[in-house]
mmCIF file of C-alpha atoms in Angstrom:
data_model
loop_
_atom_site.group_PDB
_atom_site.id
_atom_site.type_symbol
_atom_site.label_atom_id
_atom_site.label_comp_id
_atom_site.label_asym_id
_atom_site.label_seq_id
_atom_site.Cartn_x
_atom_site.Cartn_y
_atom_site.Cartn_z
ATOM 1 C CA MET A 225 -3.527 -68.986 -86.864
ATOM 2 C CA ASP A 226 -6.170 -66.383 -87.614
ATOM 3 C CA VAL A 227 -8.424 -67.997 -85.058
ATOM 4 C CA ASN A 228 -5.764 -67.808 -82.330
ATOM 5 C CA ALA A 229 -5.091 -64.169 -83.121
ATOM 6 C CA ALA A 230 -8.772 -63.398 -82.919
ATOM 7 C CA VAL A 231 -9.070 -65.115 -79.528
ATOM 8 C CA ALA A 232 -6.063 -63.226 -78.187
ATOM 9 C CA ALA A 233 -7.422 -59.916 -79.414
ATOM 10 C CA ALA A 234 -10.802 -60.649 -77.816
ATOM 11 C CA ALA A 235 -9.133 -61.500 -74.486
ATOM 12 C CA ALA A 236 -7.091 -58.315 -74.564
ATOM 13 C CA ILE A 237 -10.178 -56.206 -75.235
ATOM 14 C CA ALA A 238 -12.087 -57.957 -72.398
ATOM 15 C CA GLY A 239 -9.223 -57.356 -69.938
ATOM 16 C CA LEU A 240 -9.030 -53.693 -70.930
ATOM 17 C CA CYS A 241 -12.780 -53.252 -70.401
ATOM 18 C CA THR A 242 -12.580 -54.953 -67.007
ATOM 19 C CA GLY A 243 -9.766 -52.648 -65.903
ATOM 20 C CA VAL A 244 -11.625 -49.550 -67.069
ATOM 21 C CA ILE A 245 -14.802 -50.656 -65.256
ATOM 22 C CA ALA A 246 -12.876 -51.395 -62.041
ATOM 23 C CA MET A 247 -11.162 -48.012 -62.131
ATOM 24 C CA LEU A 248 -14.463 -46.209 -62.687
ATOM 25 C CA ALA A 249 -16.076 -48.148 -59.847
ATOM 26 C CA PHE A 250 -13.217 -47.219 -57.484
ATOM 27 C CA ARG A 251 -13.421 -43.528 -58.414
ATOM 28 C CA TRP A 252 -17.186 -43.565 -57.962
ATOM 29 C CA SER A 253 -16.914 -45.187 -54.536
ATOM 30 C CA GLU A 254 -14.292 -42.664 -53.429
ATOM 31 C CA ARG A 255 -16.423 -39.733 -54.592
ATOM 32 C CA ASP A 256 -19.470 -41.209 -52.879
ATOM 33 C CA GLN A 257 -17.614 -41.476 -49.590
ATOM 34 C CA LYS A 258 -16.598 -37.831 -49.714
ATOM 35 C CA ARG A 259 -20.092 -36.618 -50.575
ATOM 36 C CA PRO A 260 -21.922 -35.291 -47.401
ATOM 37 C CA THR A 261 -25.035 -37.231 -46.498
ATOM 38 C CA ARG A 262 -28.190 -35.816 -44.955
ATOM 39 C CA THR A 263 -27.243 -37.310 -41.596
ATOM 40 C CA SER A 264 -23.769 -35.824 -41.637
ATOM 41 C CA LEU A 265 -25.177 -32.402 -42.473
ATOM 42 C CA HIS A 266 -27.019 -32.437 -39.120
ATOM 43 C CA THR A 267 -24.535 -34.159 -36.851
ATOM 44 C CA ALA A 268 -21.227 -32.782 -38.104
ATOM 45 C CA ALA A 269 -21.950 -29.095 -38.426
ATOM 46 C CA VAL A 270 -18.753 -27.061 -38.350
ATOM 47 C CA LEU A 271 -18.350 -23.930 -36.201
ATOM 48 C CA PRO A 272 -17.105 -20.811 -37.987
ATOM 49 C CA PRO A 273 -13.365 -20.187 -37.518
ATOM 50 C CA GLY A 274 -12.503 -18.689 -34.111
ATOM 51 C CA VAL A 275 -15.934 -19.239 -32.548
ATOM 52 C CA ASP A 276 -14.801 -22.251 -30.537
ATOM 53 C CA THR A 277 -11.959 -20.217 -29.001
ATOM 54 C CA VAL A 278 -14.239 -17.296 -28.162
ATOM 55 C CA LEU A 279 -16.817 -19.547 -26.502
ATOM 56 C CA SER A 280 -14.149 -21.188 -24.358
ATOM 57 C CA VAL A 281 -13.245 -17.880 -22.651
ATOM 58 C CA LEU A 282 -16.764 -16.575 -22.076
ATOM 59 C CA ARG A 283 -18.123 -16.532 -18.525
ATOM 60 C CA SER A 284 -21.591 -17.244 -19.832
ATOM 61 C CA SER A 285 -22.815 -20.794 -20.349
ATOM 62 C CA ALA A 286 -22.671 -21.308 -24.139
ATOM 63 C CA VAL A 287 -24.663 -23.702 -26.309
ATOM 64 C CA VAL A 288 -24.565 -23.919 -30.129
ATOM 65 C CA LEU A 289 -27.499 -25.657 -31.853
ATOM 66 C CA ASP A 290 -27.706 -26.855 -35.449
ATOM 67 C CA GLU A 291 -30.764 -26.823 -37.699
ATOM 68 C CA SER A 292 -32.104 -30.025 -36.147
ATOM 69 C CA ASP A 293 -31.811 -28.601 -32.581
ATOM 70 C CA SER A 294 -28.888 -30.904 -31.814
ATOM 71 C CA VAL A 295 -26.093 -29.541 -29.627
ATOM 72 C CA VAL A 296 -22.978 -28.853 -31.715
ATOM 73 C CA LYS A 297 -21.011 -27.234 -28.895
ATOM 74 C CA ALA A 298 -21.745 -26.752 -25.194
ATOM 75 C CA SER A 299 -19.546 -25.394 -22.395
ATOM 76 C CA SER A 300 -19.052 -27.273 -19.142
ATOM 77 C CA ALA A 301 -21.054 -24.572 -17.342
ATOM 78 C CA ALA A 302 -24.040 -25.356 -19.564
ATOM 79 C CA TYR A 303 -23.929 -28.963 -18.438
ATOM 80 C CA ALA A 304 -23.512 -27.890 -14.807
ATOM 81 C CA LEU A 305 -26.619 -25.704 -14.997
ATOM 82 C CA GLY A 306 -28.592 -28.568 -16.511
ATOM 83 C CA LEU A 307 -29.172 -26.808 -19.832
ATOM 84 C CA VAL A 308 -27.923 -29.749 -21.915
ATOM 85 C CA ARG A 309 -28.869 -33.389 -21.432
ATOM 86 C CA GLY A 310 -28.306 -36.236 -23.835
ATOM 87 C CA GLY A 311 -27.013 -33.973 -26.588
ATOM 88 C CA LYS A 312 -30.197 -31.870 -26.541
ATOM 89 C CA LEU A 313 -31.201 -28.539 -25.056
ATOM 90 C CA ALA A 314 -33.250 -29.526 -21.988
ATOM 91 C CA VAL A 315 -34.989 -26.189 -21.305
ATOM 92 C CA GLU A 316 -38.146 -25.910 -23.364
ATOM 93 C CA PRO A 317 -38.525 -22.070 -23.314
ATOM 94 C CA LEU A 318 -34.934 -21.675 -24.541
ATOM 95 C CA LEU A 319 -35.528 -24.248 -27.260
ATOM 96 C CA HIS A 320 -38.543 -22.288 -28.534
ATOM 97 C CA MET A 321 -36.452 -19.094 -28.534
ATOM 98 C CA ALA A 322 -33.743 -20.828 -30.564
ATOM 99 C CA ARG A 323 -36.281 -22.022 -33.142
ATOM 100 C CA ASP A 324 -37.818 -18.552 -33.452
ATOM 101 C CA THR A 325 -34.382 -16.994 -33.914
ATOM 102 C CA ARG A 326 -33.451 -19.572 -36.545
ATOM 103 C CA ARG A 327 -36.653 -18.764 -38.420
ATOM 104 C CA ASP A 328 -36.489 -14.937 -38.478
ATOM 105 C CA GLY A 329 -32.830 -14.197 -37.563
ATOM 106 C CA GLU A 330 -33.719 -11.842 -34.685
ATOM 107 C CA ILE A 331 -31.694 -11.675 -31.466
ATOM 108 C CA ARG A 332 -33.777 -12.467 -28.382
ATOM 109 C CA GLN A 333 -33.179 -12.012 -24.651
ATOM 110 C CA VAL A 334 -35.235 -13.156 -21.665
ATOM 111 C CA GLU A 335 -34.898 -13.774 -17.919
ATOM 112 C CA LEU A 336 -36.185 -17.093 -16.587
ATOM 113 C CA ASP A 337 -36.487 -18.963 -13.301
ATOM 114 C CA LEU A 338 -35.406 -22.554 -13.862
ATOM 115 C CA PRO A 339 -35.714 -25.480 -11.429
ATOM 116 C CA ARG A 340 -32.403 -26.232 -9.748
ATOM 117 C CA ARG A 341 -31.057 -29.708 -10.430
ATOM 118 C CA GLY A 342 -30.421 -32.064 -7.546
ATOM 119 C CA THR A 343 -32.552 -30.291 -4.914
ATOM 120 C CA GLY A 344 -35.953 -31.216 -3.674
ATOM 121 C CA ARG A 345 -36.692 -27.867 -2.082
ATOM 122 C CA GLY A 346 -38.108 -26.204 -5.179
ATOM 123 C CA GLU A 347 -35.338 -23.616 -5.329
ATOM 124 C CA ALA A 348 -35.285 -21.595 -8.534
ATOM 125 C CA LEU A 349 -32.251 -20.781 -10.636
ATOM 126 C CA ALA A 350 -32.488 -17.244 -12.022
ATOM 127 C CA VAL A 351 -30.866 -16.919 -15.450
ATOM 128 C CA SER A 352 -30.628 -14.389 -18.259
ATOM 129 C CA ALA A 353 -30.584 -15.955 -21.740
ATOM 130 C CA ARG A 354 -29.633 -14.439 -25.119
ATOM 131 C CA VAL A 355 -30.162 -16.207 -28.436
ATOM 132 C CA ALA A 356 -28.562 -15.059 -31.716
ATOM 133 C CA PRO A 357 -28.025 -16.579 -35.179
ATOM 134 C CA LEU A 358 -24.523 -17.914 -35.843
ATOM 135 C CA GLY A 359 -24.090 -18.102 -39.593
ATOM 136 C CA SER A 360 -26.866 -19.455 -41.771
ATOM 137 C CA ARG A 361 -27.443 -22.779 -40.003
ATOM 138 C CA LEU A 362 -26.371 -22.439 -36.373
ATOM 139 C CA VAL A 363 -27.890 -20.694 -33.348
ATOM 140 C CA LEU A 364 -25.867 -19.451 -30.369
ATOM 141 C CA LEU A 365 -27.373 -19.493 -26.867
ATOM 142 C CA LEU A 366 -25.639 -17.613 -23.995
ATOM 143 C CA VAL A 367 -26.969 -18.055 -20.454
ATOM 144 C CA ASP A 368 -25.839 -16.099 -17.351
ATOM 145 C CA ASP A 369 -26.616 -17.238 -13.805
ATOM 146 C CA LEU A 370 -28.231 -14.329 -11.924
ATOM 147 C CA THR A 371 -29.072 -16.235 -8.741
ATOM 148 C CA GLU A 372 -26.289 -14.779 -6.597
ATOM 149 C CA ALA A 373 -26.804 -11.268 -7.979
ATOM 150 C CA ARG A 374 -30.495 -11.436 -7.109
ATOM 151 C CA ARG A 375 -29.704 -12.699 -3.612
ATOM 152 C CA ILE A 376 -27.291 -9.816 -3.022
ATOM 153 C CA GLU A 377 -29.841 -7.343 -4.336
ATOM 154 C CA ALA A 378 -32.477 -8.777 -1.995
ATOM 155 C CA VAL A 379 -30.064 -8.449 0.941
ATOM 156 C CA ARG A 380 -29.365 -4.848 -0.052
ATOM 157 C CA ARG A 381 -33.078 -4.028 -0.263
ATOM 158 C CA ASP A 382 -33.717 -5.619 3.122
ATOM 159 C CA PHE A 383 -30.806 -3.706 4.598
ATOM 160 C CA VAL A 384 -32.097 -0.371 3.321
ATOM 161 C CA ALA A 385 -35.616 -1.167 4.526
ATOM 162 C CA ASN A 386 -34.338 -2.183 7.971
ATOM 163 C CA VAL A 387 -32.136 0.893 8.268
ATOM 164 C CA SER A 388 -35.074 3.131 7.346
ATOM 165 C CA HIS A 389 -37.263 1.432 9.926
ATOM 166 C CA GLU A 390 -34.635 1.528 12.665
ATOM 167 C CA LEU A 391 -33.929 5.218 12.055
ATOM 168 C CA LYS A 392 -37.599 6.165 11.943
ATOM 169 C CA THR A 393 -38.267 4.646 15.370
ATOM 170 C CA PRO A 394 -36.021 6.902 17.509
ATOM 171 C CA VAL A 395 -36.573 9.916 15.251
ATOM 172 C CA GLY A 396 -40.343 9.539 15.559
ATOM 173 C CA ALA A 397 -40.045 9.061 19.306
ATOM 174 C CA LEU A 398 -37.950 12.228 19.616
ATOM 175 C CA SER A 399 -40.534 14.165 17.638
ATOM 176 C CA LEU A 400 -43.392 12.993 19.846
ATOM 177 C CA LEU A 401 -41.434 13.584 23.040
ATOM 178 C CA SER A 402 -40.504 17.110 21.978
ATOM 179 C CA GLU A 403 -44.205 17.878 21.444
ATOM 180 C CA ALA A 404 -44.968 16.398 24.854
ATOM 181 C CA VAL A 405 -42.319 18.588 26.474
ATOM 182 C CA LYS A 406 -43.780 21.638 24.773
ATOM 183 C CA ASP A 407 -47.313 20.827 25.939
ATOM 184 C CA ALA A 408 -46.115 20.125 29.486
ATOM 185 C CA SER A 409 -44.052 23.296 29.841
ATOM 186 C CA ASP A 410 -45.924 24.199 33.035
ATOM 187 C CA ASP A 411 -45.315 20.748 34.625
ATOM 188 C CA PRO A 412 -41.656 20.424 35.691
ATOM 189 C CA GLU A 413 -41.989 16.737 36.627
ATOM 190 C CA ALA A 414 -43.441 15.817 33.219
ATOM 191 C CA VAL A 415 -40.760 17.845 31.429
ATOM 192 C CA GLU A 416 -38.055 16.022 33.375
ATOM 193 C CA ARG A 417 -39.613 12.642 32.604
ATOM 194 C CA PHE A 418 -39.975 13.392 28.893
ATOM 195 C CA ALA A 419 -36.459 14.843 28.732
ATOM 196 C CA GLY A 420 -35.101 11.602 30.183
ATOM 197 C CA ARG A 421 -36.916 9.627 27.512
ATOM 198 C CA MET A 422 -35.519 11.945 24.855
ATOM 199 C CA GLN A 423 -31.999 11.258 26.095
ATOM 200 C CA ILE A 424 -32.613 7.515 25.825
ATOM 201 C CA GLU A 425 -33.908 7.782 22.256
ATOM 202 C CA ALA A 426 -31.083 10.129 21.275
ATOM 203 C CA THR A 427 -28.548 7.633 22.654
ATOM 204 C CA ARG A 428 -30.207 4.828 20.713
ATOM 205 C CA LEU A 429 -30.083 6.891 17.524
ATOM 206 C CA THR A 430 -26.412 7.729 18.114
ATOM 207 C CA ASN A 431 -25.540 4.075 18.696
ATOM 208 C CA LEU A 432 -27.374 3.006 15.546
ATOM 209 C CA VAL A 433 -25.605 5.571 13.380
ATOM 210 C CA GLN A 434 -22.236 4.662 14.888
ATOM 211 C CA GLU A 435 -22.750 0.935 14.305
ATOM 212 C CA LEU A 436 -23.810 1.606 10.710
ATOM 213 C CA ILE A 437 -20.564 3.524 10.262
ATOM 214 C CA ASP A 438 -18.589 0.710 11.906
ATOM 215 C CA LEU A 439 -20.251 -1.919 9.715
ATOM 216 C CA SER A 440 -19.534 0.085 6.571
ATOM 217 C CA ARG A 441 -15.922 0.545 7.651
ATOM 218 C CA VAL A 442 -15.208 -3.128 8.349
ATOM 219 C CA GLN A 443 -16.790 -4.078 5.019
ATOM 220 C CA ASN A 444 -14.799 -1.608 2.946
ATOM 221 C CA ASP A 445 -11.486 -1.267 4.765
ATOM 222 C CA ASP A 446 -8.605 -3.706 4.507
ATOM 223 C CA PRO A 447 -7.628 -4.515 8.102
ATOM 224 C CA LEU A 448 -4.161 -5.636 7.023
ATOM 225 C CA GLU A 449 -3.234 -2.111 5.937
ATOM 226 C CA ASP A 450 -3.000 -1.049 9.596
ATOM 227 C CA ALA A 451 -2.298 -4.500 11.018
ATOM 228 C CA GLU A 452 -0.141 -4.959 14.079
ATOM 229 C CA PRO A 453 0.355 -7.528 16.834
ATOM 230 C CA VAL A 454 -2.459 -6.946 19.329
ATOM 231 C CA ARG A 455 -2.324 -8.297 22.879
ATOM 232 C CA VAL A 456 -5.389 -10.371 23.705
ATOM 233 C CA ASP A 457 -5.160 -9.394 27.384
ATOM 234 C CA GLU A 458 -5.574 -5.750 26.421
ATOM 235 C CA LEU A 459 -8.552 -6.496 24.184
ATOM 236 C CA VAL A 460 -10.249 -8.438 26.980
ATOM 237 C CA ALA A 461 -9.592 -5.687 29.526
ATOM 238 C CA GLU A 462 -10.973 -3.058 27.146
ATOM 239 C CA ALA A 463 -14.100 -5.129 26.436
ATOM 240 C CA ILE A 464 -14.731 -5.652 30.160
ATOM 241 C CA ASP A 465 -14.250 -1.969 30.888
ATOM 242 C CA ARG A 466 -16.748 -1.106 28.138
ATOM 243 C CA SER A 467 -19.473 -3.190 29.814
ATOM 244 C CA ARG A 468 -18.492 -2.519 33.423
ATOM 245 C CA GLN A 469 -21.330 -0.082 34.187
ATOM 246 C CA PRO A 470 -24.270 -2.173 32.872
ATOM 247 C CA ALA A 471 -22.755 -5.289 34.473
ATOM 248 C CA SER A 472 -22.481 -3.511 37.809
ATOM 249 C CA THR A 473 -26.082 -2.322 37.556
ATOM 250 C CA LYS A 474 -27.270 -5.925 37.087
ATOM 251 C CA GLN A 475 -24.764 -7.283 39.634
ATOM 252 C CA ILE A 476 -23.158 -9.469 36.936
ATOM 253 C CA THR A 477 -19.679 -10.785 37.690
ATOM 254 C CA MET A 478 -17.214 -10.686 34.789
ATOM 255 C CA ALA A 479 -14.216 -13.006 34.943
ATOM 256 C CA ALA A 480 -11.231 -13.092 32.578
ATOM 257 C CA GLY A 481 -8.875 -16.049 32.359
ATOM 258 C CA GLY A 482 -7.167 -18.604 30.157
ATOM 259 C CA THR A 483 -3.732 -18.411 28.572
ATOM 260 C CA SER A 484 -1.970 -15.079 29.028
ATOM 261 C CA ASP A 485 0.386 -13.129 26.785
ATOM 262 C CA LEU A 486 -1.323 -14.104 23.499
ATOM 263 C CA ARG A 487 -1.199 -11.871 20.452
ATOM 264 C CA ILE A 488 -3.407 -11.533 17.358
ATOM 265 C CA TRP A 489 -2.338 -10.014 14.058
ATOM 266 C CA GLY A 490 -4.835 -7.415 12.836
ATOM 267 C CA ASN A 491 -6.475 -4.022 13.193
ATOM 268 C CA ARG A 492 -6.672 -3.147 16.866
ATOM 269 C CA GLY A 493 -9.761 -0.948 16.583
ATOM 270 C CA GLN A 494 -11.787 -3.549 14.696
ATOM 271 C CA LEU A 495 -10.734 -6.388 16.986
ATOM 272 C CA ALA A 496 -11.616 -4.345 20.072
ATOM 273 C CA ALA A 497 -15.030 -3.507 18.602
ATOM 274 C CA ALA A 498 -15.746 -7.160 17.795
ATOM 275 C CA LEU A 499 -14.826 -8.511 21.228
ATOM 276 C CA GLY A 500 -16.550 -5.575 22.899
ATOM 277 C CA ASN A 501 -19.786 -6.394 21.066
ATOM 278 C CA LEU A 502 -19.633 -10.021 22.225
ATOM 279 C CA VAL A 503 -19.118 -9.048 25.863
ATOM 280 C CA GLU A 504 -21.791 -6.354 25.691
ATOM 281 C CA ASN A 505 -24.307 -8.850 24.268
ATOM 282 C CA ALA A 506 -23.439 -11.356 26.991
ATOM 283 C CA VAL A 507 -24.149 -8.760 29.687
ATOM 284 C CA ASN A 508 -27.337 -7.476 28.065
ATOM 285 C CA TYR A 509 -28.830 -10.946 27.621
ATOM 286 C CA SER A 510 -27.837 -12.260 31.064
ATOM 287 C CA PRO A 511 -30.149 -12.093 34.071
ATOM 288 C CA ALA A 512 -29.083 -10.250 37.216
ATOM 289 C CA ARG A 513 -26.548 -11.777 39.599
ATOM 290 C CA THR A 514 -25.080 -14.173 37.037
ATOM 291 C CA ARG A 515 -21.618 -14.548 35.551
ATOM 292 C CA VAL A 516 -19.939 -13.706 32.229
ATOM 293 C CA GLY A 517 -16.602 -15.326 31.423
ATOM 294 C CA ILE A 518 -13.990 -14.356 28.834
ATOM 295 C CA SER A 519 -11.227 -16.879 28.178
ATOM 296 C CA ALA A 520 -8.450 -17.208 25.576
ATOM 297 C CA ARG A 521 -6.360 -20.133 24.413
ATOM 298 C CA ARG A 522 -4.029 -21.158 21.605
ATOM 299 C CA VAL A 523 -5.025 -23.960 19.214
ATOM 300 C CA ALA A 524 -2.821 -25.763 16.729
ATOM 301 C CA ALA A 525 -3.755 -25.524 13.053
ATOM 302 C CA PRO A 526 -2.043 -26.724 9.834
ATOM 303 C CA GLY A 527 -1.445 -23.183 8.539
ATOM 304 C CA GLY A 528 -0.266 -21.750 11.834
ATOM 305 C CA ASP A 529 -1.504 -21.445 15.396
ATOM 306 C CA LEU A 530 -4.841 -19.759 16.040
ATOM 307 C CA ILE A 531 -6.116 -17.831 19.033
ATOM 308 C CA GLU A 532 -9.597 -18.584 20.350
ATOM 309 C CA ILE A 533 -11.401 -16.062 22.534
ATOM 310 C CA ALA A 534 -14.632 -17.351 24.053
ATOM 311 C CA VAL A 535 -17.326 -15.279 25.765
ATOM 312 C CA THR A 536 -19.702 -17.347 27.906
ATOM 313 C CA ASP A 537 -22.880 -16.158 29.600
ATOM 314 C CA GLN A 538 -25.695 -17.634 31.676
ATOM 315 C CA GLY A 539 -28.423 -15.900 29.715
ATOM 316 C CA ILE A 540 -31.635 -16.981 28.000
ATOM 317 C CA GLY A 541 -29.848 -19.025 25.332
ATOM 318 C CA ILE A 542 -30.590 -19.191 21.611
ATOM 319 C CA SER A 543 -32.895 -21.658 19.888
ATOM 320 C CA GLU A 544 -31.566 -23.826 17.069
ATOM 321 C CA LYS A 545 -33.496 -21.951 14.373
ATOM 322 C CA ASP A 546 -32.250 -18.588 15.632
ATOM 323 C CA ARG A 547 -28.648 -19.814 15.863
ATOM 324 C CA GLU A 548 -28.418 -19.889 12.062
ATOM 325 C CA ARG A 549 -29.444 -16.223 11.774
ATOM 326 C CA VAL A 550 -27.936 -14.422 14.756
ATOM 327 C CA PHE A 551 -25.132 -12.983 12.603
ATOM 328 C CA GLU A 552 -27.553 -11.411 10.104
ATOM 329 C CA ARG A 553 -27.931 -7.641 10.104
ATOM 330 C CA PHE A 554 -30.782 -6.361 12.290
ATOM 331 C CA TYR A 555 -31.782 -9.865 13.328
ATOM 332 C CA ARG A 556 -32.756 -10.056 16.992
ATOM 333 C CA VAL A 557 -33.431 -13.208 18.978
ATOM 334 C CA ASP A 558 -35.627 -11.233 21.365
ATOM 335 C CA PRO A 559 -36.699 -7.917 19.763
ATOM 336 C CA ALA A 560 -38.394 -6.672 22.932
ATOM 337 C CA ARG A 561 -35.259 -7.217 25.032
ATOM 338 C CA SER A 562 -33.040 -5.680 22.342
ATOM 339 C CA ARG A 563 -35.078 -2.503 22.232
ATOM 340 C CA ALA A 564 -35.150 -2.344 26.031
ATOM 341 C CA THR A 565 -31.343 -2.531 26.144
ATOM 342 C CA GLY A 566 -30.852 -0.227 23.164
ATOM 343 C CA GLY A 567 -29.613 -2.991 20.873
ATOM 344 C CA THR A 568 -29.487 -2.281 17.136
ATOM 345 C CA GLY A 569 -29.163 -5.810 15.752
ATOM 346 C CA LEU A 570 -25.836 -4.939 14.067
ATOM 347 C CA GLY A 571 -23.354 -6.001 16.740
ATOM 348 C CA LEU A 572 -22.963 -9.643 15.725
ATOM 349 C CA ALA A 573 -22.920 -8.712 12.029
ATOM 350 C CA ILE A 574 -19.917 -6.492 12.762
ATOM 351 C CA VAL A 575 -18.243 -9.354 14.655
ATOM 352 C CA LYS A 576 -18.749 -11.692 11.698
ATOM 353 C CA HIS A 577 -17.252 -9.227 9.201
ATOM 354 C CA VAL A 578 -14.266 -8.458 11.427
ATOM 355 C CA ALA A 579 -13.530 -12.154 11.918
ATOM 356 C CA ALA A 580 -13.802 -12.895 8.185
ATOM 357 C CA SER A 581 -11.645 -9.916 7.148
ATOM 358 C CA HIS A 582 -8.929 -11.081 9.576
ATOM 359 C CA GLY A 583 -8.910 -14.591 8.154
ATOM 360 C CA GLY A 584 -10.844 -16.100 11.041
ATOM 361 C CA GLU A 585 -14.368 -16.998 12.049
ATOM 362 C CA VAL A 586 -16.920 -16.634 14.817
ATOM 363 C CA THR A 587 -19.085 -19.511 16.028
ATOM 364 C CA VAL A 588 -21.834 -19.911 18.599
ATOM 365 C CA TRP A 589 -22.824 -22.666 20.975
ATOM 366 C CA SER A 590 -26.036 -22.251 22.933
ATOM 367 C CA SER A 591 -28.642 -24.106 24.943
ATOM 368 C CA GLU A 592 -31.976 -22.497 25.750
ATOM 369 C CA GLY A 593 -32.199 -21.573 29.401
ATOM 370 C CA GLN A 594 -28.522 -22.359 30.078
ATOM 371 C CA GLY A 595 -26.608 -19.685 28.194
ATOM 372 C CA SER A 596 -24.431 -19.175 25.158
ATOM 373 C CA THR A 597 -20.771 -19.226 24.159
ATOM 374 C CA PHE A 598 -19.510 -17.104 21.266
ATOM 375 C CA THR A 599 -16.011 -18.001 20.090
ATOM 376 C CA LEU A 600 -13.691 -15.870 17.987
ATOM 377 C CA ARG A 601 -10.955 -17.841 16.198
ATOM 378 C CA LEU A 602 -8.225 -15.628 14.681
ATOM 379 C CA PRO A 603 -4.629 -16.107 13.403
ATOM 380 C CA GLU A 604 -1.908 -15.620 15.968
ATOM 381 C CA ALA A 605 0.731 -12.950 15.455
ATOM 382 C CA GLY A 606 4.279 -14.203 14.914
ATOM 383 C CA ALA A 607 3.434 -17.762 13.851
ATOM 384 C CA VAL A 608 7.032 -19.078 14.237
ATOM 385 C CA ARG A 609 6.641 -21.700 16.941
ATOM 386 C CA ASP A 610 7.810 -25.195 17.638
ATOM 387 C CA ARG A 611 5.029 -27.341 16.157
ATOM 388 C CA SER A 612 6.142 -30.306 18.232
ATOM 389 C CA SER A 613 5.516 -28.456 21.478
ATOM 390 C CA THR A 614 2.857 -30.008 23.673
ATOM 391 C CA GLY A 615 2.734 -27.443 26.427
ATOM 392 C CA PRO A 616 -0.401 -26.994 28.556
ATOM 393 C CA ASP A 617 -1.361 -23.818 26.645
ATOM 394 C CA ARG A 618 -1.757 -25.714 23.361
ATOM 395 C CA VAL A 619 -5.068 -27.325 22.418
ATOM 396 C CA ASP A 620 -5.723 -29.636 19.477
ATOM 397 C CA GLU A 621 -7.832 -27.905 16.819
ATOM 398 C CA ASP A 622 -10.103 -30.941 16.602
ATOM 399 C CA ASP A 623 -11.366 -30.211 20.106
ATOM 400 C CA ASP A 624 -14.485 -28.245 19.131
ATOM 401 C CA ARG A 625 -16.065 -28.193 22.583
ATOM 402 C CA PRO A 626 -17.003 -24.639 23.624
ATOM 403 C CA TYR A 627 -15.457 -22.999 26.626
ATOM 404 C CA ASP A 628 -17.392 -23.128 29.844
ATOM 405 C CA THR A 629 -20.547 -24.621 28.390
ATOM 406 C CA ASP A 630 -21.385 -25.379 31.995
ATOM 407 C CA PRO A 631 -22.031 -21.995 33.659
ATOM 408 C CA ASN A 632 -20.664 -23.328 36.943
ATOM 409 C CA THR A 633 -17.279 -24.254 35.443
ATOM 410 C CA GLU A 634 -14.519 -22.051 36.755
ATOM 411 C CA ILE A 635 -12.296 -20.187 34.303
ATOM 412 C CA PRO A 636 -8.590 -20.739 35.087
ATOM 413 C CA ALA A 637 -7.019 -17.992 37.137
ATOM 414 C CA PRO A 638 -9.968 -15.575 36.942
ATOM 415 C CA GLU A 639 -9.617 -11.908 37.541
ATOM 416 C CA VAL A 640 -12.944 -10.974 39.115
ATOM 417 C CA LEU A 641 -14.158 -7.536 38.243
ATOM 418 C CA PRO A 642 -17.153 -6.008 39.990
#
């Protein structure tokens, strides 16, 4: 009996010890699982409260790095710029800045030119980068894309330089001619000749200043503030009348045709200036005894009918490389001819801005030696029309062929003006 009691007591003690050991082992395992490992310290770094929300609303591309240079947080813009690849910061100069900031805690800023991803043309991406410590372990990197700002600044510098050059030319000529008139005061024929040249240069200077004013106005003004339905027939007649004298001098025939009684919604003054510039260019760049045609038609479009006004000439034409730049300010296909005709290089730039501000566009078709066709496409006034109509004055918008690309093609119902 004593032996049985002893065995039972021993079994009870052994079971109790086993239970205690099992409980301790479970507690130890649970504590071990909760304890942060060295790997988790690097890969699961936690952003300070509110930082994630702030980064999500920033315009800058944001990247947060931990102490092992791994990316903890990166915005979609950072990926789009190619700053982050495979969970790492892919730009070596920025990585060095982040390490230096982590070491000494100083905020750093630098501007860099980075290679643009996905292009083989060697284009650079201009960025401004700022690096700052974020707590004791993290580093915040903010990157702003300056490419477009630099492009606009370059355009502005070129514009100022071109304006200065264009103004200096007639002003310098007037100065020299005035000295010539003074020195030739006893020669009436020379005075008359120099005075005529002075009038030409003064006219060129006046035209340049006026076109600079017009360009500034169409860039800054909202054409819809003074918008009204404008008759296309009136715009065409005004443009033809504006170029009547130079066309008559060169014996150029101007013909107007196409669909009548069309209306455009917009600023009458700006629309007249745009179409007038197109017709004036057509006359200036056409040889003598040729023909300039102006035609209008309605085209169907998903958002409402559009009005196309095409100006066709039989001039020298435009090469393919020049076609991409003809709407730039001060760009001239033939500088010698432009200066001979008093051109400023701003006319087509004004046309482009007027078309864009009215919700339209201007395009060009050209063939060297055969002529050019400039087409204005603008929204029609009063867009309530039967979309199912298939009348002869409606043209499918997918028909992108220019008007009268053949100079011998007759414009419908032309009104010939001498």
